Amino acid sequence: MPLLRIRNLSVDFATASGAFRAVDAVDQDIDTGEILAIVGESGSGKSVSMLALMGLLPWTATVTADEITFDDRDLLNMDRRARRRIVGNDLAMIFQEPMSSLNPCFTVGWQIKEALRYHLRLGRAERHARAIELFEQVGIPDPEKRLSAFPHQLSGGMNQRAMIAMAIACKPKLLIADEPTTALDVTIQAQILDLLADLRRETGMGLVLITHDMGVVAETAERVSVQYAGQKVEEQAVGDLFNTPHHPYTGALLDALPERATEKMLPTIPGVVPGQFDRPAGCLFSPRCKFADAKCKSTPPAPLGADLGHARCFYPLNANERVAS
Amino acid sequence: MTDAPIMQARDLQRHYDVSGGFLRKSRVLKAVAGLDFDVRAGATLAVVGESGCGKSTLARMVSMIEEPTEGSLTLNGKPVVKADWADLRQSVQIVFQDPYGSLNPRQRIGTILMEPLVINTKLSRAEREKKARDMLGLVGLRPEHFDRYPHMFSGGQRQRIAIARALMLDPKVLVLDEPVSALDLSIQSAILNLLLELQERLQLAYVFISHDLSVVRHIADEVIVMYLGRAVEKGPKADVFDAPFHPYTKALLSATPRAEPGAAKERIKLSGELPSPLSIPDGCPFAPRCWKAQAKCRAELPLLNNERHTAACFFPENQGTASPSADA
C-alpha cells in the first residue's frame, strides 16, 4: 500500500469564459521514503494537482477524483476540520517563493512555533527548544538569533531553509516541494537540494519535487512523472526516463536541453501548449508531435502498461526492444 | 571573429550611493568594480554569475542606460560619452528577461517595431512599415501578426518580438539580459536557435547575460565569471568550462545540476552566502567562502592578467593540466 494513492484526479477551474481543466485524470502513487519528481512546463498542472491534494485551491476550483488515500486515510471524503489536522502535520508543503510565502509581519521564529503549537500542542519552552533544533537541522547558523529575525532580514536561501524547517516541524510523512529552488542561485540551490535529500534519509519521509528543471530531476529524483497540459503522459524511474523516454513529448523535451545538443542548432518542439480554447480532440500533444497521424488527432490515447512508462501514446518511443523480447 | 573588437571596456566601474538613513553617512556600493572586456562581431561574450554580482548593471552600462562611474567604454574605436549616447544607442540594443513586462500592451506589434525608426530615423511611413514587416519574417513570425497586440502572443513569441524590436535599427551589438530564463524548455531552444541564426546572418556581437550555465555553454564564445562586481575568471568557453582556474567557477560548475542521472559528480559545497555588496571583504571577495583561502587571500586583492584565459586567484585550480589554448 503506497503512502499516497491518487486515482483519476481532475481539477476544473470556473473562469469567466467557461470551465478550464487544469488537471486531467491523473493517477499517482508515492511510497514512503521515495523521491518522486513531477516535471512539466508552465501550465501543465503539476502544482495544481498537489495543491488540490493539500486542499489549498480557491473556491473556483472543482476537484474530482475516484480515490485520494494518504496513509490509509481517505482524504477525498474527509471533512475540512479533520483534513486540517493532517495538512501541515503529516502532509507538508514548501513553496517556490520563500520571500512571499512567509508572513512579513511576524518573525520566522513565531511562524515556526505556530505549527508546533497548533499540531503538537507543545509548551512554550518546548516549542523554543524544538525550533532551535529544527533551525540547526536545516543548517541555519546562529539559530537562537535568527528565530527573532523577520523574513526581510534574511536572504532567499535562509528564508527557504526557514520554510523547510517549518514544513518538517511536525515530522511529516510526505513533503511536497513546489519548485523549492527556482528562485535561488545555483550554489544555494545545491545546498537546499542536498538538505532535502539528507532530511529524507534521516526521517524516511516521502518527497515530491515539483520542478521544470531537468538537471534537478536527474540529480535528485528516483522516479519521475512527466505532465503535459494537465495530463500525466509518462512515469518512469529516473535513469530509464533519461535513457529511454517512451512518450514523444518526454523525448522532445530531453532533446531540447542545451547540454544534450550535438550541434549548434538545437532540436525544437514547434507550437505551444494548448490553452483553454484550442484543446485538441485526440492526444493533447498531437499538434506538436512529429509522429502524430490521423488516429492521434481524433482519439485520446489511454495510458500504456508500466513497461512502457504508462505513456499516453499510440506509438511509444523506444518500444521495439521490449516488444521483440 | 578575429578583427578589431566592436566594443572595448577598460576598468569599467559603476558605484551607487546608498543612504545610511537619518544622520548616517551614505555609503558607496560598488555594483561593478573594474571590468575589462572586448566584444567582437559575430561572437558572443557571456557574463555569468549569481544574483547581486553586477551582471545586470553591466548590461545597463553597455547599453547606455547608465553612465559608468569610472573607466572607459569604446564603440568602434570611439569613446562612449554621455553627449553621444543618442547617436551611439542605435548600434547597441538590449533584450530584457521578461517578455511580459517589456512590451507595451497598448501598442500593436507593428507600432512597437516601427517606434525605434520613428524616433531615430527619417524613413517615410511606407519604408518603416516595410522594414518592420521584413523583420517579422526574419524572427519567424507571420505577416498577420503585424496588427495584433502583445497579449495575443505566448512568451516565446513575445521574446521574438522583443528581439525584432532590438534589431530594427541594425545594431552591431545586442545585449541579451537573461533572454531565455523566463521561457519554458521547449520554447527556450527555439529562441536560442533564432539568436544563433541571426548572429550568423547579421554578424551581430552578443553580450549574453545569464545564470544558466548550460545555456551559456551552448551559445558563448568567451565567458566572464563575475562575483561581487568583479570578474573572477575570463577566457574562451571551452577553457573555462573544461578547466576552470578560479575556485568559484569550479564550485559554480559543480553546483549546476546536470541532466544525466547517476553521472559521477563531485559537488563542491560552498559554505555561507554572498556577502552584502556594501561590506565586501578586503582581499579576495571570495575568500570567506573559499576552501583554499589563506592569509594572503584575505589581505591582498588578486587581479586578472592579460592571458586569454585568466583568473583572479592566487592559488588557481587546474594549473598542472595545461588547457588546450592556454598559451595560444
Short mmCIF file of N, CA, C and O in Angstrom, two decimals, chain A residues 41-42 155 157-158 161 185-191 193-194 198 213-216 218-219 238-239 242 253 256-261 263-269 271-272 288, chain B residues 49-51 154 184-190 192-193 196-197 211 214-215 218-221 237 248 251-252 255-262 265 267 269-273 289:
data_model
loop_
_atom_site.label_atom_id
_atom_site.label_comp_id
_atom_site.label_asym_id
_atom_site.label_seq_id
_atom_site.Cartn_x
_atom_site.Cartn_y
_atom_site.Cartn_z
N GLU A 41 6.05 21.76 -18.07
CA GLU A 41 6.24 23.18 -18.34
C GLU A 41 5.17 23.97 -17.61
O GLU A 41 4.28 23.40 -16.99
N SER A 42 5.23 25.29 -17.71
CA SER A 42 4.21 26.08 -17.04
C SER A 42 2.84 25.73 -17.63
O SER A 42 2.71 25.52 -18.83
N SER A 155 18.26 36.27 3.88
CA SER A 155 18.41 36.11 2.43
C SER A 155 17.43 35.06 1.91
O SER A 155 16.78 34.35 2.69
N GLY A 157 17.97 32.22 0.44
CA GLY A 157 18.37 30.87 0.83
C GLY A 157 17.99 30.59 2.28
O GLY A 157 17.49 29.51 2.61
N MET A 158 18.22 31.58 3.15
CA MET A 158 17.90 31.40 4.57
C MET A 158 16.39 31.30 4.76
O MET A 158 15.91 30.48 5.56
N ARG A 161 15.30 27.91 3.87
CA ARG A 161 15.62 26.98 4.95
C ARG A 161 14.60 27.10 6.08
O ARG A 161 14.19 26.08 6.65
N ASP A 185 19.91 31.00 -6.32
CA ASP A 185 21.10 30.84 -7.14
C ASP A 185 21.60 29.40 -7.11
O ASP A 185 21.30 28.67 -6.17
N VAL A 186 22.41 29.03 -8.11
CA VAL A 186 22.80 27.62 -8.20
C VAL A 186 23.57 27.12 -6.99
O VAL A 186 23.37 25.98 -6.58
N THR A 187 24.46 27.93 -6.43
CA THR A 187 25.22 27.39 -5.30
C THR A 187 24.31 27.19 -4.10
O THR A 187 24.46 26.24 -3.34
N ILE A 188 23.31 28.08 -3.94
CA ILE A 188 22.34 27.93 -2.86
C ILE A 188 21.39 26.78 -3.19
O ILE A 188 21.02 25.98 -2.33
N GLN A 189 21.03 26.65 -4.48
CA GLN A 189 20.17 25.56 -4.91
C GLN A 189 20.78 24.22 -4.54
O GLN A 189 20.10 23.32 -4.03
N ALA A 190 22.09 24.08 -4.77
CA ALA A 190 22.77 22.83 -4.44
C ALA A 190 22.67 22.55 -2.95
O ALA A 190 22.41 21.41 -2.54
N GLN A 191 22.83 23.59 -2.14
CA GLN A 191 22.72 23.40 -0.68
C GLN A 191 21.33 22.92 -0.29
O GLN A 191 21.18 22.00 0.52
N LEU A 193 18.97 21.41 -2.17
CA LEU A 193 18.67 20.07 -2.66
C LEU A 193 19.35 19.01 -1.80
O LEU A 193 18.77 17.98 -1.48
N ASP A 194 20.61 19.28 -1.41
CA ASP A 194 21.32 18.35 -0.53
C ASP A 194 20.59 18.22 0.80
O ASP A 194 20.44 17.13 1.34
N ASP A 198 19.09 14.90 2.40
CA ASP A 198 19.54 14.46 3.72
C ASP A 198 18.37 14.24 4.67
O ASP A 198 18.32 13.24 5.40
N ASP A 213 13.08 21.86 -14.00
CA ASP A 213 14.50 21.79 -14.31
C ASP A 213 14.95 20.34 -14.42
O ASP A 213 15.01 19.61 -13.43
N MET A 214 15.28 19.92 -15.63
CA MET A 214 15.65 18.53 -15.86
C MET A 214 16.94 18.16 -15.12
O MET A 214 17.13 17.01 -14.74
N GLY A 215 17.81 19.13 -14.92
CA GLY A 215 19.04 18.88 -14.19
C GLY A 215 18.76 18.52 -12.74
O GLY A 215 19.31 17.56 -12.20
N VAL A 216 17.85 19.26 -12.12
CA VAL A 216 17.47 18.99 -10.74
C VAL A 216 16.84 17.60 -10.64
O VAL A 216 17.13 16.82 -9.73
N ALA A 218 17.34 14.98 -12.62
CA ALA A 218 18.32 13.93 -12.82
C ALA A 218 19.17 13.72 -11.58
O ALA A 218 19.55 12.60 -11.26
N GLU A 219 19.46 14.79 -10.86
CA GLU A 219 20.36 14.66 -9.72
C GLU A 219 19.66 14.26 -8.44
O GLU A 219 20.28 13.73 -7.54
N VAL A 238 14.12 7.30 -12.82
CA VAL A 238 14.80 8.44 -13.40
C VAL A 238 15.81 8.05 -14.50
O VAL A 238 15.87 8.65 -15.57
N GLY A 239 16.57 6.99 -14.25
CA GLY A 239 17.57 6.57 -15.24
C GLY A 239 16.92 6.15 -16.54
O GLY A 239 17.36 6.53 -17.63
N PHE A 242 15.52 9.11 -18.66
CA PHE A 242 16.50 9.87 -19.43
C PHE A 242 17.12 9.05 -20.55
O PHE A 242 17.52 9.59 -21.57
N LEU A 253 11.48 16.92 -25.17
CA LEU A 253 11.92 17.80 -24.09
C LEU A 253 13.39 17.55 -23.77
O LEU A 253 14.18 18.47 -23.59
N ALA A 256 15.71 18.91 -26.35
CA ALA A 256 15.82 20.37 -26.39
C ALA A 256 16.79 20.91 -25.34
O ALA A 256 17.07 22.10 -25.32
N LEU A 257 17.30 20.05 -24.47
CA LEU A 257 18.25 20.52 -23.46
C LEU A 257 19.55 20.96 -24.13
O LEU A 257 20.14 20.19 -24.87
N PRO A 258 20.01 22.18 -23.85
CA PRO A 258 21.25 22.62 -24.49
C PRO A 258 22.43 21.69 -24.20
O PRO A 258 23.29 21.49 -25.05
N GLU A 259 22.46 21.11 -23.00
CA GLU A 259 23.64 20.29 -22.68
C GLU A 259 23.63 18.95 -23.40
O GLU A 259 24.63 18.26 -23.42
N ARG A 260 22.51 18.57 -23.99
CA ARG A 260 22.49 17.34 -24.76
C ARG A 260 22.70 17.60 -26.23
O ARG A 260 22.65 16.68 -27.06
N ALA A 261 22.89 18.86 -26.59
CA ALA A 261 22.99 19.22 -28.00
C ALA A 261 24.24 18.64 -28.62
O ALA A 261 25.30 18.62 -28.01
N GLU A 263 24.90 19.53 -32.00
CA GLU A 263 25.33 20.54 -32.95
C GLU A 263 24.85 21.91 -32.49
O GLU A 263 24.17 22.03 -31.48
N LYS A 264 25.22 22.92 -33.26
CA LYS A 264 24.94 24.29 -32.84
C LYS A 264 23.43 24.56 -32.76
O LYS A 264 22.96 25.23 -31.86
N MET A 265 22.67 24.05 -33.73
CA MET A 265 21.22 24.29 -33.71
C MET A 265 20.55 23.23 -32.84
O MET A 265 20.78 22.03 -33.02
N LEU A 266 19.71 23.66 -31.92
CA LEU A 266 19.05 22.74 -31.01
C LEU A 266 17.78 22.19 -31.64
O LEU A 266 17.10 22.90 -32.38
N PRO A 267 17.44 20.95 -31.34
CA PRO A 267 16.12 20.46 -31.78
C PRO A 267 15.03 21.22 -31.02
O PRO A 267 15.20 21.51 -29.84
N THR A 268 13.95 21.55 -31.68
CA THR A 268 12.90 22.32 -31.02
C THR A 268 11.58 21.56 -31.06
O THR A 268 11.43 20.59 -31.80
N ILE A 269 10.63 22.01 -30.25
CA ILE A 269 9.27 21.49 -30.31
C ILE A 269 8.43 22.61 -30.91
O ILE A 269 8.29 23.66 -30.29
N GLY A 271 5.22 24.92 -32.04
CA GLY A 271 3.92 25.18 -31.43
C GLY A 271 4.01 25.46 -29.94
O GLY A 271 5.10 25.55 -29.37
N VAL A 272 2.86 25.59 -29.32
CA VAL A 272 2.80 25.89 -27.90
C VAL A 272 1.84 24.93 -27.20
O VAL A 272 1.07 24.22 -27.85
N ARG A 288 1.82 19.08 -31.84
CA ARG A 288 3.25 19.42 -31.83
C ARG A 288 4.12 18.20 -32.07
O ARG A 288 5.34 18.31 -32.09
N GLY B 49 27.10 34.68 -13.43
CA GLY B 49 27.29 34.98 -12.02
C GLY B 49 25.97 34.89 -11.31
O GLY B 49 24.92 34.83 -11.94
N GLU B 50 26.02 34.90 -9.99
CA GLU B 50 24.79 34.78 -9.22
C GLU B 50 24.15 36.14 -9.04
O GLU B 50 24.73 37.16 -9.40
N SER B 51 22.96 36.15 -8.46
CA SER B 51 22.28 37.43 -8.29
C SER B 51 23.13 38.35 -7.41
O SER B 51 23.77 37.90 -6.47
N SER B 154 2.30 34.17 -27.08
CA SER B 154 2.88 33.38 -25.99
C SER B 154 4.24 33.98 -25.62
O SER B 154 4.76 34.85 -26.32
N ASP B 184 9.84 28.47 -21.08
CA ASP B 184 9.84 27.03 -20.87
C ASP B 184 10.91 26.38 -21.75
O ASP B 184 11.29 26.91 -22.79
N LEU B 185 11.30 25.20 -21.32
CA LEU B 185 12.37 24.49 -22.01
C LEU B 185 12.10 24.31 -23.50
O LEU B 185 12.97 24.50 -24.34
N SER B 186 10.86 23.95 -23.84
CA SER B 186 10.58 23.66 -25.25
C SER B 186 10.62 24.92 -26.09
O SER B 186 10.82 24.87 -27.30
N ILE B 187 10.42 26.09 -25.48
CA ILE B 187 10.45 27.36 -26.19
C ILE B 187 11.88 27.90 -26.22
O ILE B 187 12.32 28.51 -27.19
N GLN B 188 12.57 27.66 -25.12
CA GLN B 188 13.93 28.16 -24.96
C GLN B 188 14.83 27.75 -26.12
O GLN B 188 15.57 28.58 -26.67
N SER B 189 14.73 26.50 -26.55
CA SER B 189 15.64 26.04 -27.60
C SER B 189 15.36 26.77 -28.91
O SER B 189 16.29 27.09 -29.66
N ALA B 190 14.09 27.07 -29.17
CA ALA B 190 13.77 27.78 -30.41
C ALA B 190 14.33 29.19 -30.41
O ALA B 190 14.83 29.68 -31.43
N LEU B 192 16.98 30.23 -28.66
CA LEU B 192 18.44 30.13 -28.78
C LEU B 192 18.84 29.90 -30.23
O LEU B 192 19.79 30.50 -30.73
N ASN B 193 18.08 29.04 -30.92
CA ASN B 193 18.37 28.82 -32.34
C ASN B 193 18.23 30.11 -33.13
O ASN B 193 19.06 30.41 -33.99
N LEU B 196 21.19 32.34 -32.59
CA LEU B 196 22.39 31.87 -33.30
C LEU B 196 22.29 32.15 -34.79
O LEU B 196 23.25 32.57 -35.43
N GLU B 197 21.08 31.94 -35.32
CA GLU B 197 20.86 32.15 -36.75
C GLU B 197 21.05 33.63 -37.11
O GLU B 197 21.71 33.97 -38.09
N HIS B 211 22.46 33.27 -15.87
CA HIS B 211 22.96 32.49 -14.74
C HIS B 211 22.89 31.00 -15.07
O HIS B 211 23.31 30.18 -14.29
N SER B 214 24.26 25.91 -18.52
CA SER B 214 24.12 25.01 -19.67
C SER B 214 23.78 25.80 -20.93
O SER B 214 24.19 25.43 -22.03
N VAL B 215 23.04 26.89 -20.78
CA VAL B 215 22.75 27.74 -21.93
C VAL B 215 24.01 28.47 -22.38
O VAL B 215 24.33 28.54 -23.56
N HIS B 218 26.34 26.46 -24.33
CA HIS B 218 25.90 26.22 -25.70
C HIS B 218 26.17 27.41 -26.60
O HIS B 218 26.57 27.25 -27.75
N ILE B 219 25.97 28.61 -26.11
CA ILE B 219 25.90 29.77 -27.01
C ILE B 219 27.16 30.63 -26.99
O ILE B 219 27.45 31.34 -27.95
N ALA B 220 27.97 30.56 -25.93
CA ALA B 220 29.05 31.53 -25.76
C ALA B 220 30.30 31.21 -26.57
O ALA B 220 30.53 30.06 -26.95
N ASP B 221 31.08 32.24 -26.84
CA ASP B 221 32.44 32.06 -27.34
C ASP B 221 33.44 32.37 -26.24
O ASP B 221 34.38 31.63 -26.01
N LYS B 237 35.30 29.86 -23.97
CA LYS B 237 34.31 28.99 -23.33
C LYS B 237 34.87 27.63 -22.96
O LYS B 237 34.74 27.17 -21.83
N TYR B 248 35.80 29.63 -7.47
CA TYR B 248 34.38 29.96 -7.55
C TYR B 248 33.76 29.38 -8.82
O TYR B 248 32.67 28.81 -8.80
N ALA B 251 33.26 25.77 -8.33
CA ALA B 251 32.13 25.49 -7.46
C ALA B 251 30.81 25.71 -8.20
O ALA B 251 29.87 24.92 -8.09
N LEU B 252 30.77 26.77 -9.00
CA LEU B 252 29.56 27.09 -9.76
C LEU B 252 29.25 25.96 -10.74
O LEU B 252 28.11 25.52 -10.87
N ALA B 255 28.03 22.90 -8.97
CA ALA B 255 26.71 23.03 -8.35
C ALA B 255 25.60 22.97 -9.38
O ALA B 255 24.44 22.77 -9.05
N THR B 256 25.93 23.17 -10.65
CA THR B 256 24.90 23.18 -11.68
C THR B 256 24.44 21.75 -11.93
O THR B 256 25.24 20.89 -12.28
N PRO B 257 23.16 21.48 -11.73
CA PRO B 257 22.69 20.11 -11.92
C PRO B 257 22.81 19.70 -13.38
O PRO B 257 22.50 20.49 -14.28
N ARG B 258 23.26 18.50 -13.62
CA ARG B 258 23.37 18.02 -14.99
C ARG B 258 22.27 17.02 -15.27
O ARG B 258 21.94 16.18 -14.43
N ALA B 259 21.70 17.12 -16.45
CA ALA B 259 20.57 16.26 -16.81
C ALA B 259 21.07 14.88 -17.21
O ALA B 259 20.88 14.44 -18.33
N GLU B 260 21.76 14.25 -16.31
CA GLU B 260 22.31 12.94 -16.59
C GLU B 260 22.25 12.15 -15.30
O GLU B 260 23.11 12.29 -14.44
N PRO B 261 21.21 11.32 -15.13
CA PRO B 261 21.07 10.64 -13.84
C PRO B 261 22.26 9.71 -13.60
O PRO B 261 22.74 9.05 -14.51
N GLY B 262 22.71 9.69 -12.36
CA GLY B 262 23.77 8.76 -11.99
C GLY B 262 25.14 9.18 -12.47
O GLY B 262 26.11 8.45 -12.28
N LYS B 265 29.61 12.73 -9.93
CA LYS B 265 29.73 14.15 -9.68
C LYS B 265 30.39 14.35 -8.34
O LYS B 265 30.29 13.55 -7.43
N ARG B 267 30.30 17.33 -5.97
CA ARG B 267 29.75 18.66 -5.76
C ARG B 267 30.54 19.39 -4.69
O ARG B 267 30.70 18.89 -3.59
N LYS B 269 30.67 21.91 -2.00
CA LYS B 269 29.69 22.63 -1.20
C LYS B 269 30.29 23.93 -0.75
O LYS B 269 31.28 23.95 -0.03
N LEU B 270 29.70 25.02 -1.19
CA LEU B 270 30.16 26.32 -0.72
C LEU B 270 29.44 26.61 0.57
O LEU B 270 28.22 26.53 0.63
N SER B 271 30.18 26.94 1.57
CA SER B 271 29.51 27.30 2.81
C SER B 271 29.16 28.79 2.73
O SER B 271 29.80 29.55 2.02
N GLY B 272 28.14 29.16 3.43
CA GLY B 272 27.81 30.57 3.51
C GLY B 272 27.18 31.11 2.25
O GLY B 272 26.91 30.39 1.30
N GLU B 273 26.94 32.40 2.26
CA GLU B 273 26.26 33.05 1.16
C GLU B 273 27.06 34.25 0.71
O GLU B 273 28.04 34.62 1.32
N ARG B 289 34.29 32.34 1.50
CA ARG B 289 33.58 31.10 1.15
C ARG B 289 34.51 30.07 0.53
O ARG B 289 34.07 29.00 0.15
#
